[in-house]
């Protein structure tokens, strides 16, 4: 039994690292398009691509594309926060350095833990509260809320991170009858909604994307669906407390892409803040897997 658990955890860790690498590739591909193509239009095309793929996967599995449970309050709240997360994360990818966006996104598990304690009544011990406080200090180090150093564009990443964290929190309350493919259809359909909301505010009117832009966005959708599937697989084959900390590998890949492809040179405040977020997040996730009395 122990050997089976160990092999499942190893496989889950590999799936998680693969998923995070793919998510980082998705972010980089999307960001590479938005300097020329309006962010709302790019988001819309990305959402249409992912939704189409998941609709085909759902039909192949002989499942209804839209499960009746999507009208339940828990899933409707989840959908609302998914829209918020997708909307502001897309804007952050377009207008904020990739290193800053990716670093702040790593605080999402900390917000999920705090939300579970405050909204769902889960027990969180003092050590984990301290770890979360350290993580939020890391976010402040990246934001630098002083008149001389404050960067308002980073607030887009904060808003996106909070949206994703609340989405993940309400995913816990989503009906188990809704399959991974059906959740995928809903998740990418929400990206379409986010794109439509952004369109009127785009700095330039919509236009036909070039072949290169369209190809990158279609590839972004394929990579996003593959990443989502790998993430689901990771959480199902391994123990959550063992597999979840590997989600922070996304930051390492994102920082590498930011350096190689976008010429970004994160300063020491950003790197130090990202490190605090990762260390506190890993600690929080590891503590969550221990007996409650040790939390």
CSV table of C-alpha atoms in Angstrom, one decimal:
chain,number,residue,atom,x,y,z
A,1,UNK,CA,0.0,0.0,0.0
A,2,UNK,CA,2.8,2.4,0.9
A,3,UNK,CA,4.5,1.6,-2.4
A,4,UNK,CA,1.3,2.3,-4.3
A,5,UNK,CA,0.9,5.6,-2.5
A,6,UNK,CA,4.5,6.5,-3.2
A,7,UNK,CA,4.2,5.8,-6.9
A,8,UNK,CA,0.9,7.7,-7.0
A,9,UNK,CA,2.5,10.7,-5.4
A,10,UNK,CA,5.4,10.5,-7.8
A,11,UNK,CA,3.1,10.4,-10.8
A,12,UNK,CA,1.0,13.2,-9.3
A,13,UNK,CA,4.0,15.4,-8.8
A,14,UNK,CA,5.1,14.8,-12.4
A,15,UNK,CA,1.6,15.7,-13.6
A,16,UNK,CA,1.6,18.8,-11.5
A,17,UNK,CA,5.0,20.0,-12.8
A,18,UNK,CA,3.8,19.3,-16.3
A,19,UNK,CA,0.6,21.2,-15.7
A,20,UNK,CA,2.4,24.2,-14.2
A,21,UNK,CA,4.9,24.3,-17.1
A,22,UNK,CA,2.0,24.2,-19.6
A,23,UNK,CA,0.2,27.0,-17.8
A,24,UNK,CA,3.4,29.1,-17.9
A,25,UNK,CA,3.7,28.4,-21.6
A,26,UNK,CA,0.0,29.4,-22.0
A,27,UNK,CA,0.7,32.7,-20.2
A,28,UNK,CA,3.7,33.5,-22.3
A,29,UNK,CA,1.9,32.7,-25.6
A,30,UNK,CA,-1.0,34.9,-24.6
A,31,UNK,CA,1.3,37.8,-23.6
A,32,UNK,CA,3.2,37.5,-26.8
A,33,UNK,CA,0.1,38.3,-28.8
A,34,UNK,CA,-1.4,41.1,-26.7
A,35,UNK,CA,1.1,43.9,-27.5
A,36,UNK,CA,-0.4,44.0,-31.0
A,37,UNK,CA,-3.9,42.4,-30.7
A,38,UNK,CA,-6.4,44.0,-28.2
A,39,UNK,CA,-6.5,42.0,-25.0
A,40,UNK,CA,-10.3,41.6,-25.1
A,41,UNK,CA,-10.2,40.1,-28.6
A,42,UNK,CA,-7.3,37.8,-27.7
A,43,UNK,CA,-9.2,36.6,-24.6
A,44,UNK,CA,-12.3,36.0,-26.7
A,45,UNK,CA,-10.4,33.9,-29.3
A,46,UNK,CA,-8.7,31.9,-26.5
A,47,UNK,CA,-12.0,31.2,-24.8
A,48,UNK,CA,-13.7,30.1,-28.0
A,49,UNK,CA,-10.8,27.7,-28.7
A,50,UNK,CA,-10.8,26.1,-25.3
A,51,UNK,CA,-14.6,25.8,-25.1
A,52,UNK,CA,-14.7,24.2,-28.5
A,53,UNK,CA,-12.1,21.6,-27.5
A,54,UNK,CA,-13.9,20.8,-24.2
A,55,UNK,CA,-17.3,20.6,-26.0
A,56,UNK,CA,-15.8,17.9,-28.4
A,57,UNK,CA,-14.3,16.0,-25.4
A,58,UNK,CA,-17.7,16.1,-23.6
A,59,UNK,CA,-19.6,14.8,-26.6
A,60,UNK,CA,-17.0,12.1,-27.1
A,61,UNK,CA,-17.6,11.0,-23.5
A,62,UNK,CA,-21.3,11.0,-24.2
A,63,UNK,CA,-22.0,13.5,-21.5
A,64,UNK,CA,-24.3,16.5,-21.7
A,65,UNK,CA,-22.3,19.6,-22.6
A,66,UNK,CA,-24.0,21.6,-19.8
A,67,UNK,CA,-24.8,19.8,-16.6
A,68,UNK,CA,-28.0,20.9,-14.9
A,69,UNK,CA,-26.1,21.5,-11.7
A,70,UNK,CA,-24.4,24.6,-13.2
A,71,UNK,CA,-27.4,26.6,-12.0
A,72,UNK,CA,-26.8,25.6,-8.4
A,73,UNK,CA,-25.8,28.6,-6.2
A,74,UNK,CA,-22.3,27.2,-5.5
A,75,UNK,CA,-21.4,26.8,-9.2
A,76,UNK,CA,-22.9,30.2,-10.1
A,77,UNK,CA,-20.8,31.8,-7.4
A,78,UNK,CA,-17.8,29.9,-8.7
A,79,UNK,CA,-18.6,31.1,-12.2
A,80,UNK,CA,-18.8,34.7,-11.1
A,81,UNK,CA,-15.3,34.5,-9.5
A,82,UNK,CA,-14.0,32.7,-12.5
A,83,UNK,CA,-15.0,35.7,-14.6
A,84,UNK,CA,-13.3,38.1,-12.2
A,85,UNK,CA,-10.1,36.0,-12.2
A,86,UNK,CA,-10.0,35.5,-16.0
A,87,UNK,CA,-10.8,39.2,-16.7
A,88,UNK,CA,-8.1,40.7,-14.5
A,89,UNK,CA,-5.6,38.0,-15.2
A,90,UNK,CA,-5.8,38.6,-18.9
A,91,UNK,CA,-5.4,42.3,-18.3
A,92,UNK,CA,-2.4,41.7,-16.1
A,93,UNK,CA,-0.8,39.5,-18.7
A,94,UNK,CA,-1.3,42.2,-21.3
A,95,UNK,CA,-0.1,45.2,-19.2
A,96,UNK,CA,2.0,43.9,-16.3
A,97,UNK,CA,5.4,42.2,-16.4
A,98,UNK,CA,5.1,38.4,-16.6
A,99,UNK,CA,7.4,38.0,-13.6
A,100,UNK,CA,5.1,40.3,-11.4
A,101,UNK,CA,1.9,38.6,-12.6
A,102,UNK,CA,3.2,35.1,-12.0
A,103,UNK,CA,4.7,36.0,-8.6
A,104,UNK,CA,1.4,37.4,-7.3
A,105,UNK,CA,-0.6,34.5,-8.6
A,106,UNK,CA,1.3,32.2,-6.3
A,107,UNK,CA,-0.5,33.7,-3.4
A,108,UNK,CA,-3.8,32.1,-4.5
A,109,UNK,CA,-3.4,29.0,-2.2
A,110,UNK,CA,-2.9,31.3,0.8
A,111,UNK,CA,-6.1,33.1,0.0
A,112,UNK,CA,-7.9,29.8,-0.4
A,113,UNK,CA,-6.7,28.7,3.0
A,114,UNK,CA,-7.7,31.9,4.6
A,115,UNK,CA,-11.1,31.8,2.9
A,116,UNK,CA,-11.7,28.2,3.9
A,117,UNK,CA,-11.1,29.3,7.6
A,118,UNK,CA,-13.3,32.5,7.4
A,119,UNK,CA,-16.1,31.3,5.1
A,120,UNK,CA,-16.2,27.5,5.4
A,121,UNK,CA,-15.3,27.2,9.1
A,122,UNK,CA,-12.2,25.0,8.5
A,123,UNK,CA,-9.7,24.9,11.4
A,124,UNK,CA,-6.4,26.8,10.7
A,125,UNK,CA,-3.8,26.8,13.4
A,126,UNK,CA,-1.6,29.8,14.4
A,127,UNK,CA,1.4,28.6,12.5
A,128,UNK,CA,-0.5,28.6,9.2
A,129,UNK,CA,-1.9,32.0,9.9
A,130,UNK,CA,1.7,33.3,10.5
A,131,UNK,CA,2.7,31.6,7.2
A,132,UNK,CA,-0.1,33.3,5.4
A,133,UNK,CA,0.9,36.7,6.9
A,134,UNK,CA,4.4,36.1,5.6
A,135,UNK,CA,3.1,35.3,2.2
A,136,UNK,CA,1.0,38.5,2.1
A,137,UNK,CA,4.1,40.4,3.1
A,138,UNK,CA,5.7,39.0,0.0
A,139,UNK,CA,2.8,40.4,-2.1
A,140,UNK,CA,3.3,43.8,-0.5
A,141,UNK,CA,7.0,43.6,-1.3
A,142,UNK,CA,6.1,43.2,-5.0
A,143,UNK,CA,3.4,45.9,-4.9
A,144,UNK,CA,5.6,48.3,-2.9
A,145,UNK,CA,2.7,50.5,-1.7
A,146,UNK,CA,4.7,53.7,-1.3
A,147,UNK,CA,4.2,56.9,-3.3
A,148,UNK,CA,7.6,56.5,-5.1
A,149,UNK,CA,7.6,52.8,-5.8
A,150,UNK,CA,4.0,51.7,-6.1
A,151,UNK,CA,3.0,50.1,-9.4
A,152,UNK,CA,-0.7,50.3,-10.0
A,153,UNK,CA,-0.6,47.7,-12.8
A,154,UNK,CA,0.2,45.0,-10.3
A,155,UNK,CA,-3.3,45.5,-8.8
A,156,UNK,CA,-4.6,43.8,-11.9
A,157,UNK,CA,-2.7,40.7,-10.9
A,158,UNK,CA,-3.9,41.0,-7.3
A,159,UNK,CA,-7.6,41.2,-8.5
A,160,UNK,CA,-7.0,38.2,-10.8
A,161,UNK,CA,-5.4,36.2,-8.1
A,162,UNK,CA,-8.3,36.9,-5.7
A,163,UNK,CA,-10.8,35.8,-8.3
A,164,UNK,CA,-9.0,32.5,-9.0
A,165,UNK,CA,-8.6,31.9,-5.2
A,166,UNK,CA,-12.3,32.3,-4.6
A,167,UNK,CA,-13.1,30.2,-7.6
A,168,UNK,CA,-10.9,27.4,-6.2
A,169,UNK,CA,-12.6,27.8,-2.8
A,170,UNK,CA,-16.1,27.4,-4.3
A,171,UNK,CA,-14.9,24.5,-6.4
A,172,UNK,CA,-14.8,22.5,-3.1
A,173,UNK,CA,-18.5,23.0,-2.9
A,174,UNK,CA,-19.3,22.2,-6.5
A,175,UNK,CA,-21.4,19.1,-7.2
A,176,UNK,CA,-19.3,16.0,-7.7
A,177,UNK,CA,-21.6,14.9,-10.5
A,178,UNK,CA,-20.1,17.6,-12.8
A,179,UNK,CA,-17.3,15.9,-14.7
A,180,UNK,CA,-13.9,17.4,-15.5
A,181,UNK,CA,-14.9,18.0,-19.1
A,182,UNK,CA,-18.1,19.8,-18.1
A,183,UNK,CA,-16.2,22.0,-15.7
A,184,UNK,CA,-13.8,22.7,-18.5
A,185,UNK,CA,-16.7,23.8,-20.8
A,186,UNK,CA,-17.9,26.1,-18.1
A,187,UNK,CA,-14.4,27.4,-17.3
A,188,UNK,CA,-13.6,28.3,-20.9
A,189,UNK,CA,-17.1,29.6,-21.6
A,190,UNK,CA,-16.4,32.1,-18.8
A,191,UNK,CA,-13.3,33.2,-20.6
A,192,UNK,CA,-15.5,34.1,-23.6
A,193,UNK,CA,-17.7,36.2,-21.3
A,194,UNK,CA,-14.6,37.9,-19.9
A,195,UNK,CA,-13.4,38.7,-23.4
A,196,UNK,CA,-16.8,40.2,-24.3
A,197,UNK,CA,-16.7,42.4,-21.2
A,198,UNK,CA,-13.2,43.6,-22.2
A,199,UNK,CA,-14.0,44.3,-25.8
A,200,UNK,CA,-15.6,47.8,-25.4
A,201,UNK,CA,-12.7,48.9,-23.2
A,202,UNK,CA,-9.9,47.7,-25.6
A,203,UNK,CA,-7.5,50.5,-26.6
A,204,UNK,CA,-8.1,49.7,-30.3
A,205,UNK,CA,-11.2,48.3,-32.2
A,206,UNK,CA,-11.3,44.6,-33.0
A,207,UNK,CA,-9.5,43.5,-36.2
A,208,UNK,CA,-8.8,40.3,-38.0
A,209,UNK,CA,-5.7,38.7,-36.3
A,210,UNK,CA,-2.8,37.8,-38.5
A,211,UNK,CA,-2.0,34.2,-39.2
A,212,UNK,CA,0.7,34.2,-36.6
A,213,UNK,CA,-1.5,35.8,-34.0
A,214,UNK,CA,-4.3,33.4,-34.7
A,215,UNK,CA,-2.0,30.4,-34.6
A,216,UNK,CA,-0.5,31.4,-31.3
A,217,UNK,CA,-4.0,31.9,-29.8
A,218,UNK,CA,-5.2,28.5,-31.0
A,219,UNK,CA,-2.0,27.0,-29.6
A,220,UNK,CA,-2.7,28.8,-26.3
A,221,UNK,CA,-6.1,27.2,-26.1
A,222,UNK,CA,-4.7,23.7,-26.8
A,223,UNK,CA,-2.0,24.2,-24.2
A,224,UNK,CA,-4.5,25.5,-21.7
A,225,UNK,CA,-6.8,22.5,-22.1
A,226,UNK,CA,-3.9,20.1,-21.8
A,227,UNK,CA,-2.7,21.9,-18.7
A,228,UNK,CA,-6.1,21.8,-17.1
A,229,UNK,CA,-6.3,18.1,-17.8
A,230,UNK,CA,-2.9,17.4,-16.3
A,231,UNK,CA,-3.8,19.4,-13.2
A,232,UNK,CA,-6.9,17.4,-12.7
A,233,UNK,CA,-5.0,14.2,-13.2
A,234,UNK,CA,-2.3,15.3,-10.7
A,235,UNK,CA,-4.9,15.9,-8.0
A,236,UNK,CA,-6.6,12.6,-8.5
A,237,UNK,CA,-3.6,10.2,-8.6
A,238,UNK,CA,-1.6,11.7,-5.7
A,239,UNK,CA,-2.3,13.0,-2.2
A,240,UNK,CA,-3.2,16.7,-2.3
A,241,UNK,CA,-0.8,17.6,0.5
A,242,UNK,CA,2.1,16.0,-1.3
A,243,UNK,CA,1.3,17.1,-4.9
A,244,UNK,CA,0.0,20.6,-4.4
A,245,UNK,CA,3.3,22.2,-3.4
A,246,UNK,CA,4.7,21.4,-6.9
A,247,UNK,CA,2.3,24.0,-8.3
A,248,UNK,CA,5.0,26.6,-7.4
A,249,UNK,CA,7.2,25.2,-10.2
A,250,UNK,CA,5.1,27.5,-12.4
A,251,UNK,CA,6.8,30.6,-11.0
A,252,UNK,CA,10.3,29.2,-11.9
A,253,UNK,CA,9.2,28.5,-15.5
A,254,UNK,CA,7.5,31.9,-15.8
A,255,UNK,CA,10.5,33.8,-14.5
A,256,UNK,CA,12.7,31.9,-17.1
A,257,UNK,CA,10.3,32.8,-19.9
A,258,UNK,CA,10.1,36.5,-18.7
A,259,UNK,CA,13.9,36.7,-18.8
A,260,UNK,CA,14.4,34.8,-22.2
A,261,UNK,CA,11.5,36.0,-24.3
A,262,UNK,CA,10.3,39.3,-22.8
A,263,UNK,CA,13.6,40.8,-21.7
A,264,UNK,CA,12.3,41.3,-18.1
A,265,UNK,CA,14.8,41.7,-15.3
A,266,UNK,CA,12.9,41.3,-12.0
A,267,UNK,CA,14.4,43.5,-9.3
A,268,UNK,CA,15.4,42.1,-5.9
A,269,UNK,CA,12.1,43.2,-4.3
A,270,UNK,CA,10.1,41.2,-6.8
A,271,UNK,CA,12.3,38.1,-6.4
A,272,UNK,CA,12.4,38.4,-2.6
A,273,UNK,CA,8.6,38.8,-2.5
A,274,UNK,CA,8.1,35.8,-4.8
A,275,UNK,CA,10.4,33.7,-2.6
A,276,UNK,CA,8.4,34.6,0.5
A,277,UNK,CA,5.1,33.7,-1.2
A,278,UNK,CA,6.4,30.4,-2.4
A,279,UNK,CA,8.0,29.4,1.0
A,280,UNK,CA,4.9,30.4,3.0
A,281,UNK,CA,2.7,28.6,0.5
A,282,UNK,CA,4.6,25.4,0.5
A,283,UNK,CA,4.7,25.5,4.3
A,284,UNK,CA,0.9,26.1,4.4
A,285,UNK,CA,0.2,23.2,2.1
A,286,UNK,CA,2.5,20.8,3.9
A,287,UNK,CA,0.9,21.7,7.3
A,288,UNK,CA,-2.6,21.2,5.8
A,289,UNK,CA,-1.6,17.5,5.3
A,290,UNK,CA,-0.7,17.0,8.9
A,291,UNK,CA,-3.0,16.1,11.8
A,292,UNK,CA,-5.2,19.0,12.8
A,293,UNK,CA,-3.6,19.3,16.3
A,294,UNK,CA,-0.3,20.0,14.6
A,295,UNK,CA,-1.6,22.7,12.3
